[in-house]
Amino acid sequence: MTEYPRSLAGRIAYAWSAPAASWRAEWSGPPPESRLIALAFGAALFLTLGPVAAEAIRPTLALGEERAPWFAARLLIGFSFLPLALYLVAALFALICKVFRGAAPGDGGSWKACRLALFWSALASGPAAAVTYAVGAAINAPEAASLVAGVLWAGLLAPMLAAAQGFPLYRVAIVFAALAVAATIASIGS
């Protein structure tokens, strides 16, 4: 393996080229909780700004002069509650992985390993997802943009989660398929 990049942009690019190796490099330590919180807030930034940018490009809400409060509320909710929701989803993933006998390296299948996989994959896919939302708004295809953003995230999350839980490589396809289905259901529901 080449030397792991130190800059965030370099680490994100590396995550796209080798997601499982990127997770292992991020895990070396393992990371302190403060770093996981920073990753969760970074992911929340992109997960919030993508839909907000899409709404600014092509308004879909009939709010008229009430647009500013909507944007403020969306940003407040995204930056305060979304990181908490990511923690809950990571806990759910940890429970599901325990059922399938996942075992995080040196940590016995921990919630921390799932948090890193979820937060790091969300942050790494965040810039692409934000651009996807903006393009979807520009071409008037917000549902397709939401689906593509979910699949991009699942494409990074599946190998990272498999690495985090010590799953054999053949399970990556199963994990990816399950996450793609979940992303599809979520995009249809939103």
PDB file of N, CA and C in Angstrom, residues 35-113:
ATOM      1  N   ARG A  35     -12.848  12.496  16.860  1.00  0.00           N
ATOM      2  CA  ARG A  35     -12.687  12.391  15.406  1.00  0.00           C
ATOM      3  C   ARG A  35     -13.949  11.833  14.770  1.00  0.00           C
ATOM      4  N   LEU A  36     -14.587  10.866  15.429  1.00  0.00           N
ATOM      5  CA  LEU A  36     -15.835  10.320  14.901  1.00  0.00           C
ATOM      6  C   LEU A  36     -16.931  11.380  14.878  1.00  0.00           C
ATOM      7  N   ILE A  37     -16.966  12.212  15.907  1.00  0.00           N
ATOM      8  CA  ILE A  37     -17.952  13.299  15.934  1.00  0.00           C
ATOM      9  C   ILE A  37     -17.687  14.267  14.780  1.00  0.00           C
ATOM     10  N   ALA A  38     -16.433  14.578  14.534  1.00  0.00           N
ATOM     11  CA  ALA A  38     -16.089  15.468  13.417  1.00  0.00           C
ATOM     12  C   ALA A  38     -16.518  14.856  12.088  1.00  0.00           C
ATOM     13  N   LEU A  39     -16.311  13.556  11.922  1.00  0.00           N
ATOM     14  CA  LEU A  39     -16.743  12.883  10.693  1.00  0.00           C
ATOM     15  C   LEU A  39     -18.262  12.928  10.562  1.00  0.00           C
ATOM     16  N   ALA A  40     -18.978  12.718  11.671  1.00  0.00           N
ATOM     17  CA  ALA A  40     -20.447  12.760  11.639  1.00  0.00           C
ATOM     18  C   ALA A  40     -20.940  14.148  11.242  1.00  0.00           C
ATOM     19  N   PHE A  41     -20.323  15.195  11.791  1.00  0.00           N
ATOM     20  CA  PHE A  41     -20.736  16.550  11.433  1.00  0.00           C
ATOM     21  C   PHE A  41     -20.340  16.886   9.995  1.00  0.00           C
ATOM     22  N   GLY A  42     -19.203  16.384   9.530  1.00  0.00           N
ATOM     23  CA  GLY A  42     -18.825  16.590   8.128  1.00  0.00           C
ATOM     24  C   GLY A  42     -19.805  15.918   7.187  1.00  0.00           C
ATOM     25  N   ALA A  43     -20.202  14.701   7.528  1.00  0.00           N
ATOM     26  CA  ALA A  43     -21.196  13.999   6.720  1.00  0.00           C
ATOM     27  C   ALA A  43     -22.519  14.750   6.741  1.00  0.00           C
ATOM     28  N   ALA A  44     -22.921  15.234   7.918  1.00  0.00           N
ATOM     29  CA  ALA A  44     -24.173  15.984   8.036  1.00  0.00           C
ATOM     30  C   ALA A  44     -24.134  17.254   7.187  1.00  0.00           C
ATOM     31  N   LEU A  45     -22.963  17.870   7.097  1.00  0.00           N
ATOM     32  CA  LEU A  45     -22.815  19.067   6.267  1.00  0.00           C
ATOM     33  C   LEU A  45     -23.226  18.776   4.831  1.00  0.00           C
ATOM     34  N   PHE A  46     -22.641  17.723   4.244  1.00  0.00           N
ATOM     35  CA  PHE A  46     -22.958  17.398   2.853  1.00  0.00           C
ATOM     36  C   PHE A  46     -24.381  16.873   2.694  1.00  0.00           C
ATOM     37  N   LEU A  47     -24.841  16.059   3.646  1.00  0.00           N
ATOM     38  CA  LEU A  47     -26.191  15.508   3.566  1.00  0.00           C
ATOM     39  C   LEU A  47     -27.250  16.594   3.718  1.00  0.00           C
ATOM     40  N   THR A  48     -26.897  17.702   4.328  1.00  0.00           N
ATOM     41  CA  THR A  48     -27.826  18.819   4.479  1.00  0.00           C
ATOM     42  C   THR A  48     -27.714  19.789   3.310  1.00  0.00           C
ATOM     43  N   LEU A  49     -26.497  20.115   2.920  1.00  0.00           N
ATOM     44  CA  LEU A  49     -26.316  21.121   1.874  1.00  0.00           C
ATOM     45  C   LEU A  49     -26.756  20.642   0.496  1.00  0.00           C
ATOM     46  N   GLY A  50     -26.680  19.343   0.232  1.00  0.00           N
ATOM     47  CA  GLY A  50     -27.131  18.824  -1.065  1.00  0.00           C
ATOM     48  C   GLY A  50     -28.597  19.146  -1.322  1.00  0.00           C
ATOM     49  N   PRO A  51     -29.513  18.712  -0.450  1.00  0.00           N
ATOM     50  CA  PRO A  51     -30.925  19.046  -0.666  1.00  0.00           C
ATOM     51  C   PRO A  51     -31.223  20.544  -0.588  1.00  0.00           C
ATOM     52  N   VAL A  52     -30.507  21.278   0.266  1.00  0.00           N
ATOM     53  CA  VAL A  52     -30.723  22.726   0.357  1.00  0.00           C
ATOM     54  C   VAL A  52     -30.306  23.402  -0.957  1.00  0.00           C
ATOM     55  N   ALA A  53     -29.169  22.992  -1.503  1.00  0.00           N
ATOM     56  CA  ALA A  53     -28.734  23.551  -2.790  1.00  0.00           C
ATOM     57  C   ALA A  53     -29.722  23.204  -3.894  1.00  0.00           C
ATOM     58  N   ALA A  54     -30.234  21.980  -3.868  1.00  0.00           N
ATOM     59  CA  ALA A  54     -31.216  21.574  -4.878  1.00  0.00           C
ATOM     60  C   ALA A  54     -32.471  22.438  -4.793  1.00  0.00           C
ATOM     61  N   GLU A  55     -32.921  22.723  -3.581  1.00  0.00           N
ATOM     62  CA  GLU A  55     -34.109  23.568  -3.409  1.00  0.00           C
ATOM     63  C   GLU A  55     -33.828  24.996  -3.866  1.00  0.00           C
ATOM     64  N   ALA A  56     -32.609  25.484  -3.656  1.00  0.00           N
ATOM     65  CA  ALA A  56     -32.257  26.836  -4.092  1.00  0.00           C
ATOM     66  C   ALA A  56     -32.191  26.917  -5.616  1.00  0.00           C
ATOM     67  N   ILE A  57     -31.723  25.826  -6.249  1.00  0.00           N
ATOM     68  CA  ILE A  57     -31.606  25.822  -7.715  1.00  0.00           C
ATOM     69  C   ILE A  57     -32.977  25.729  -8.381  1.00  0.00           C
ATOM     70  N   ARG A  58     -33.782  24.791  -7.916  1.00  0.00           N
ATOM     71  CA  ARG A  58     -35.112  24.594  -8.501  1.00  0.00           C
ATOM     72  C   ARG A  58     -36.113  24.405  -7.367  1.00  0.00           C
ATOM     73  N   PRO A  59     -36.758  25.490  -6.967  1.00  0.00           N
ATOM     74  CA  PRO A  59     -37.707  25.394  -5.854  1.00  0.00           C
ATOM     75  C   PRO A  59     -38.847  24.418  -6.147  1.00  0.00           C
ATOM     76  N   THR A  60     -39.072  23.524  -5.213  1.00  0.00           N
ATOM     77  CA  THR A  60     -40.175  22.575  -5.345  1.00  0.00           C
ATOM     78  C   THR A  60     -41.246  22.828  -4.291  1.00  0.00           C
ATOM     79  N   LEU A  61     -40.946  23.660  -3.324  1.00  0.00           N
ATOM     80  CA  LEU A  61     -41.892  23.968  -2.265  1.00  0.00           C
ATOM     81  C   LEU A  61     -42.615  25.267  -2.579  1.00  0.00           C
ATOM     82  N   ALA A  62     -43.880  25.310  -2.292  1.00  0.00           N
ATOM     83  CA  ALA A  62     -44.667  26.524  -2.525  1.00  0.00           C
ATOM     84  C   ALA A  62     -44.671  27.361  -1.248  1.00  0.00           C
ATOM     85  N   LEU A  63     -43.533  27.940  -0.938  1.00  0.00           N
ATOM     86  CA  LEU A  63     -43.415  28.693   0.306  1.00  0.00           C
ATOM     87  C   LEU A  63     -43.482  30.199   0.109  1.00  0.00           C
ATOM     88  N   GLY A  64     -43.278  30.652  -1.115  1.00  0.00           N
ATOM     89  CA  GLY A  64     -43.323  32.086  -1.373  1.00  0.00           C
ATOM     90  C   GLY A  64     -42.280  32.835  -0.561  1.00  0.00           C
ATOM     91  N   GLU A  65     -42.738  33.799   0.243  1.00  0.00           N
ATOM     92  CA  GLU A  65     -41.825  34.604   1.044  1.00  0.00           C
ATOM     93  C   GLU A  65     -41.310  33.870   2.270  1.00  0.00           C
ATOM     94  N   GLU A  66     -41.821  32.695   2.536  1.00  0.00           N
ATOM     95  CA  GLU A  66     -41.425  31.924   3.711  1.00  0.00           C
ATOM     96  C   GLU A  66     -40.229  31.012   3.434  1.00  0.00           C
ATOM     97  N   ARG A  67     -39.469  31.276   2.413  1.00  0.00           N
ATOM     98  CA  ARG A  67     -38.341  30.422   2.045  1.00  0.00           C
ATOM     99  C   ARG A  67     -37.186  30.528   3.055  1.00  0.00           C
ATOM    100  N   ALA A  68     -36.884  31.718   3.513  1.00  0.00           N
ATOM    101  CA  ALA A  68     -35.753  31.904   4.438  1.00  0.00           C
ATOM    102  C   ALA A  68     -35.920  31.088   5.719  1.00  0.00           C
ATOM    103  N   PRO A  69     -37.091  31.099   6.351  1.00  0.00           N
ATOM    104  CA  PRO A  69     -37.241  30.252   7.538  1.00  0.00           C
ATOM    105  C   PRO A  69     -37.106  28.752   7.223  1.00  0.00           C
ATOM    106  N   TRP A  70     -37.592  28.348   6.035  1.00  0.00           N
ATOM    107  CA  TRP A  70     -37.456  26.932   5.657  1.00  0.00           C
ATOM    108  C   TRP A  70     -35.978  26.558   5.570  1.00  0.00           C
ATOM    109  N   PHE A  71     -35.187  27.389   4.895  1.00  0.00           N
ATOM    110  CA  PHE A  71     -33.749  27.114   4.776  1.00  0.00           C
ATOM    111  C   PHE A  71     -33.090  27.090   6.158  1.00  0.00           C
ATOM    112  N   ALA A  72     -33.434  28.050   7.002  1.00  0.00           N
ATOM    113  CA  ALA A  72     -32.841  28.092   8.345  1.00  0.00           C
ATOM    114  C   ALA A  72     -33.211  26.844   9.143  1.00  0.00           C
ATOM    115  N   ALA A  73     -34.476  26.436   9.064  1.00  0.00           N
ATOM    116  CA  ALA A  73     -34.908  25.242   9.792  1.00  0.00           C
ATOM    117  C   ALA A  73     -34.221  23.995   9.256  1.00  0.00           C
ATOM    118  N   ARG A  74     -34.103  23.905   7.945  1.00  0.00           N
ATOM    119  CA  ARG A  74     -33.450  22.728   7.336  1.00  0.00           C
ATOM    120  C   ARG A  74     -31.984  22.643   7.769  1.00  0.00           C
ATOM    121  N   LEU A  75     -31.303  23.777   7.777  1.00  0.00           N
ATOM    122  CA  LEU A  75     -29.901  23.785   8.206  1.00  0.00           C
ATOM    123  C   LEU A  75     -29.772  23.456   9.688  1.00  0.00           C
ATOM    124  N   LEU A  76     -30.640  24.016  10.514  1.00  0.00           N
ATOM    125  CA  LEU A  76     -30.596  23.733  11.944  1.00  0.00           C
ATOM    126  C   LEU A  76     -30.838  22.247  12.216  1.00  0.00           C
ATOM    127  N   ILE A  77     -31.842  21.706  11.594  1.00  0.00           N
ATOM    128  CA  ILE A  77     -32.149  20.286  11.788  1.00  0.00           C
ATOM    129  C   ILE A  77     -31.011  19.420  11.256  1.00  0.00           C
ATOM    130  N   GLY A  78     -30.497  19.765  10.096  1.00  0.00           N
ATOM    131  CA  GLY A  78     -29.415  18.979   9.498  1.00  0.00           C
ATOM    132  C   GLY A  78     -28.151  18.969  10.325  1.00  0.00           C
ATOM    133  N   PHE A  79     -27.823  20.107  10.924  1.00  0.00           N
ATOM    134  CA  PHE A  79     -26.572  20.188  11.686  1.00  0.00           C
ATOM    135  C   PHE A  79     -26.724  19.784  13.146  1.00  0.00           C
ATOM    136  N   SER A  80     -27.960  19.662  13.618  1.00  0.00           N
ATOM    137  CA  SER A  80     -28.124  19.253  15.018  1.00  0.00           C
ATOM    138  C   SER A  80     -28.648  17.828  15.145  1.00  0.00           C
ATOM    139  N   PHE A  81     -29.692  17.486  14.413  1.00  0.00           N
ATOM    140  CA  PHE A  81     -30.297  16.175  14.574  1.00  0.00           C
ATOM    141  C   PHE A  81     -29.710  15.105  13.661  1.00  0.00           C
ATOM    142  N   LEU A  82     -29.209  15.492  12.498  1.00  0.00           N
ATOM    143  CA  LEU A  82     -28.660  14.495  11.574  1.00  0.00           C
ATOM    144  C   LEU A  82     -27.452  13.748  12.154  1.00  0.00           C
ATOM    145  N   PRO A  83     -26.509  14.419  12.819  1.00  0.00           N
ATOM    146  CA  PRO A  83     -25.427  13.642  13.441  1.00  0.00           C
ATOM    147  C   PRO A  83     -25.945  12.631  14.474  1.00  0.00           C
ATOM    148  N   LEU A  84     -26.968  13.010  15.213  1.00  0.00           N
ATOM    149  CA  LEU A  84     -27.566  12.071  16.173  1.00  0.00           C
ATOM    150  C   LEU A  84     -28.215  10.895  15.450  1.00  0.00           C
ATOM    151  N   ALA A  85     -28.880  11.180  14.339  1.00  0.00           N
ATOM    152  CA  ALA A  85     -29.493  10.103  13.551  1.00  0.00           C
ATOM    153  C   ALA A  85     -28.423   9.163  13.003  1.00  0.00           C
ATOM    154  N   LEU A  86     -27.280   9.714  12.598  1.00  0.00           N
ATOM    155  CA  LEU A  86     -26.195   8.859  12.115  1.00  0.00           C
ATOM    156  C   LEU A  86     -25.699   7.926  13.222  1.00  0.00           C
ATOM    157  N   TYR A  87     -25.643   8.427  14.447  1.00  0.00           N
ATOM    158  CA  TYR A  87     -25.253   7.577  15.572  1.00  0.00           C
ATOM    159  C   TYR A  87     -26.261   6.441  15.772  1.00  0.00           C
ATOM    160  N   LEU A  88     -27.540   6.740  15.649  1.00  0.00           N
ATOM    161  CA  LEU A  88     -28.569   5.703  15.799  1.00  0.00           C
ATOM    162  C   LEU A  88     -28.480   4.661  14.687  1.00  0.00           C
ATOM    163  N   VAL A  89     -28.260   5.114  13.469  1.00  0.00           N
ATOM    164  CA  VAL A  89     -28.130   4.179  12.348  1.00  0.00           C
ATOM    165  C   VAL A  89     -26.899   3.296  12.540  1.00  0.00           C
ATOM    166  N   ALA A  90     -25.810   3.874  13.026  1.00  0.00           N
ATOM    167  CA  ALA A  90     -24.603   3.077  13.291  1.00  0.00           C
ATOM    168  C   ALA A  90     -24.870   2.020  14.354  1.00  0.00           C
ATOM    169  N   ALA A  91     -25.657   2.366  15.372  1.00  0.00           N
ATOM    170  CA  ALA A  91     -26.007   1.390  16.401  1.00  0.00           C
ATOM    171  C   ALA A  91     -26.835   0.260  15.802  1.00  0.00           C
ATOM    172  N   LEU A  92     -27.748   0.610  14.913  1.00  0.00           N
ATOM    173  CA  LEU A  92     -28.560  -0.407  14.234  1.00  0.00           C
ATOM    174  C   LEU A  92     -27.679  -1.312  13.381  1.00  0.00           C
ATOM    175  N   PHE A  93     -26.752  -0.715  12.635  1.00  0.00           N
ATOM    176  CA  PHE A  93     -25.829  -1.516  11.823  1.00  0.00           C
ATOM    177  C   PHE A  93     -24.998  -2.445  12.703  1.00  0.00           C
ATOM    178  N   ALA A  94     -24.548  -1.948  13.849  1.00  0.00           N
ATOM    179  CA  ALA A  94     -23.746  -2.783  14.752  1.00  0.00           C
ATOM    180  C   ALA A  94     -24.552  -3.982  15.235  1.00  0.00           C
ATOM    181  N   LEU A  95     -25.821  -3.766  15.568  1.00  0.00           N
ATOM    182  CA  LEU A  95     -26.675  -4.872  16.002  1.00  0.00           C
ATOM    183  C   LEU A  95     -26.889  -5.882  14.878  1.00  0.00           C
ATOM    184  N   ILE A  96     -27.144  -5.378  13.677  1.00  0.00           N
ATOM    185  CA  ILE A  96     -27.346  -6.276  12.528  1.00  0.00           C
ATOM    186  C   ILE A  96     -26.073  -7.058  12.244  1.00  0.00           C
ATOM    187  N   CYS A  97     -24.932  -6.394  12.311  1.00  0.00           N
ATOM    188  CA  CYS A  97     -23.655  -7.078  12.057  1.00  0.00           C
ATOM    189  C   CYS A  97     -23.379  -8.137  13.123  1.00  0.00           C
ATOM    190  N   LYS A  98     -23.760  -7.880  14.361  1.00  0.00           N
ATOM    191  CA  LYS A  98     -23.589  -8.888  15.409  1.00  0.00           C
ATOM    192  C   LYS A  98     -24.422 -10.132  15.109  1.00  0.00           C
ATOM    193  N   VAL A  99     -25.641  -9.924  14.586  1.00  0.00           N
ATOM    194  CA  VAL A  99     -26.490 -11.053  14.212  1.00  0.00           C
ATOM    195  C   VAL A  99     -25.797 -11.908  13.145  1.00  0.00           C
ATOM    196  N   PHE A 100     -25.112 -11.244  12.217  1.00  0.00           N
ATOM    197  CA  PHE A 100     -24.406 -11.959  11.153  1.00  0.00           C
ATOM    198  C   PHE A 100     -22.963 -12.292  11.537  1.00  0.00           C
ATOM    199  N   ARG A 101     -22.669 -12.199  12.825  1.00  0.00           N
ATOM    200  CA  ARG A 101     -21.383 -12.574  13.409  1.00  0.00           C
ATOM    201  C   ARG A 101     -20.214 -11.740  12.903  1.00  0.00           C
ATOM    202  N   GLY A 102     -20.460 -10.460  12.785  1.00  0.00           N
ATOM    203  CA  GLY A 102     -19.372  -9.561  12.453  1.00  0.00           C
ATOM    204  C   GLY A 102     -18.481  -9.357  13.659  1.00  0.00           C
ATOM    205  N   ALA A 103     -17.237  -9.095  13.399  1.00  0.00           N
ATOM    206  CA  ALA A 103     -16.287  -8.867  14.491  1.00  0.00           C
ATOM    207  C   ALA A 103     -15.280  -7.831  14.050  1.00  0.00           C
ATOM    208  N   ALA A 104     -15.374  -6.657  14.626  1.00  0.00           N
ATOM    209  CA  ALA A 104     -14.436  -5.594  14.276  1.00  0.00           C
ATOM    210  C   ALA A 104     -13.037  -5.983  14.711  1.00  0.00           C
ATOM    211  N   PRO A 105     -12.031  -5.576  13.938  1.00  0.00           N
ATOM    212  CA  PRO A 105     -10.652  -5.922  14.273  1.00  0.00           C
ATOM    213  C   PRO A 105     -10.277  -5.442  15.674  1.00  0.00           C
ATOM    214  N   GLY A 106      -9.936  -6.367  16.536  1.00  0.00           N
ATOM    215  CA  GLY A 106      -9.477  -6.037  17.873  1.00  0.00           C
ATOM    216  C   GLY A 106     -10.533  -5.452  18.777  1.00  0.00           C
ATOM    217  N   ASP A 107     -11.776  -5.454  18.343  1.00  0.00           N
ATOM    218  CA  ASP A 107     -12.812  -4.806  19.135  1.00  0.00           C
ATOM    219  C   ASP A 107     -14.068  -5.659  19.271  1.00  0.00           C
ATOM    220  N   GLY A 108     -14.054  -6.876  18.752  1.00  0.00           N
ATOM    221  CA  GLY A 108     -15.180  -7.776  18.917  1.00  0.00           C
ATOM    222  C   GLY A 108     -16.489  -7.328  18.286  1.00  0.00           C
ATOM    223  N   GLY A 109     -16.450  -6.720  17.109  1.00  0.00           N
ATOM    224  CA  GLY A 109     -17.683  -6.317  16.438  1.00  0.00           C
ATOM    225  C   GLY A 109     -18.307  -5.077  17.036  1.00  0.00           C
ATOM    226  N   SER A 110     -17.525  -4.069  17.268  1.00  0.00           N
ATOM    227  CA  SER A 110     -17.978  -2.922  18.051  1.00  0.00           C
ATOM    228  C   SER A 110     -18.808  -1.923  17.266  1.00  0.00           C
ATOM    229  N   TRP A 111     -19.536  -1.156  18.071  1.00  0.00           N
ATOM    230  CA  TRP A 111     -20.304  -0.046  17.554  1.00  0.00           C
ATOM    231  C   TRP A 111     -19.370   1.020  16.997  1.00  0.00           C
ATOM    232  N   LYS A 112     -18.197   1.160  17.582  1.00  0.00           N
ATOM    233  CA  LYS A 112     -17.231   2.157  17.123  1.00  0.00           C
ATOM    234  C   LYS A 112     -16.781   1.859  15.692  1.00  0.00           C
ATOM    235  N   ALA A 113     -16.556   0.587  15.382  1.00  0.00           N
ATOM    236  CA  ALA A 113     -16.158   0.215  14.018  1.00  0.00           C
ATOM    237  C   ALA A 113     -17.268   0.536  13.025  1.00  0.00           C
TER     238      ALA A 113
END
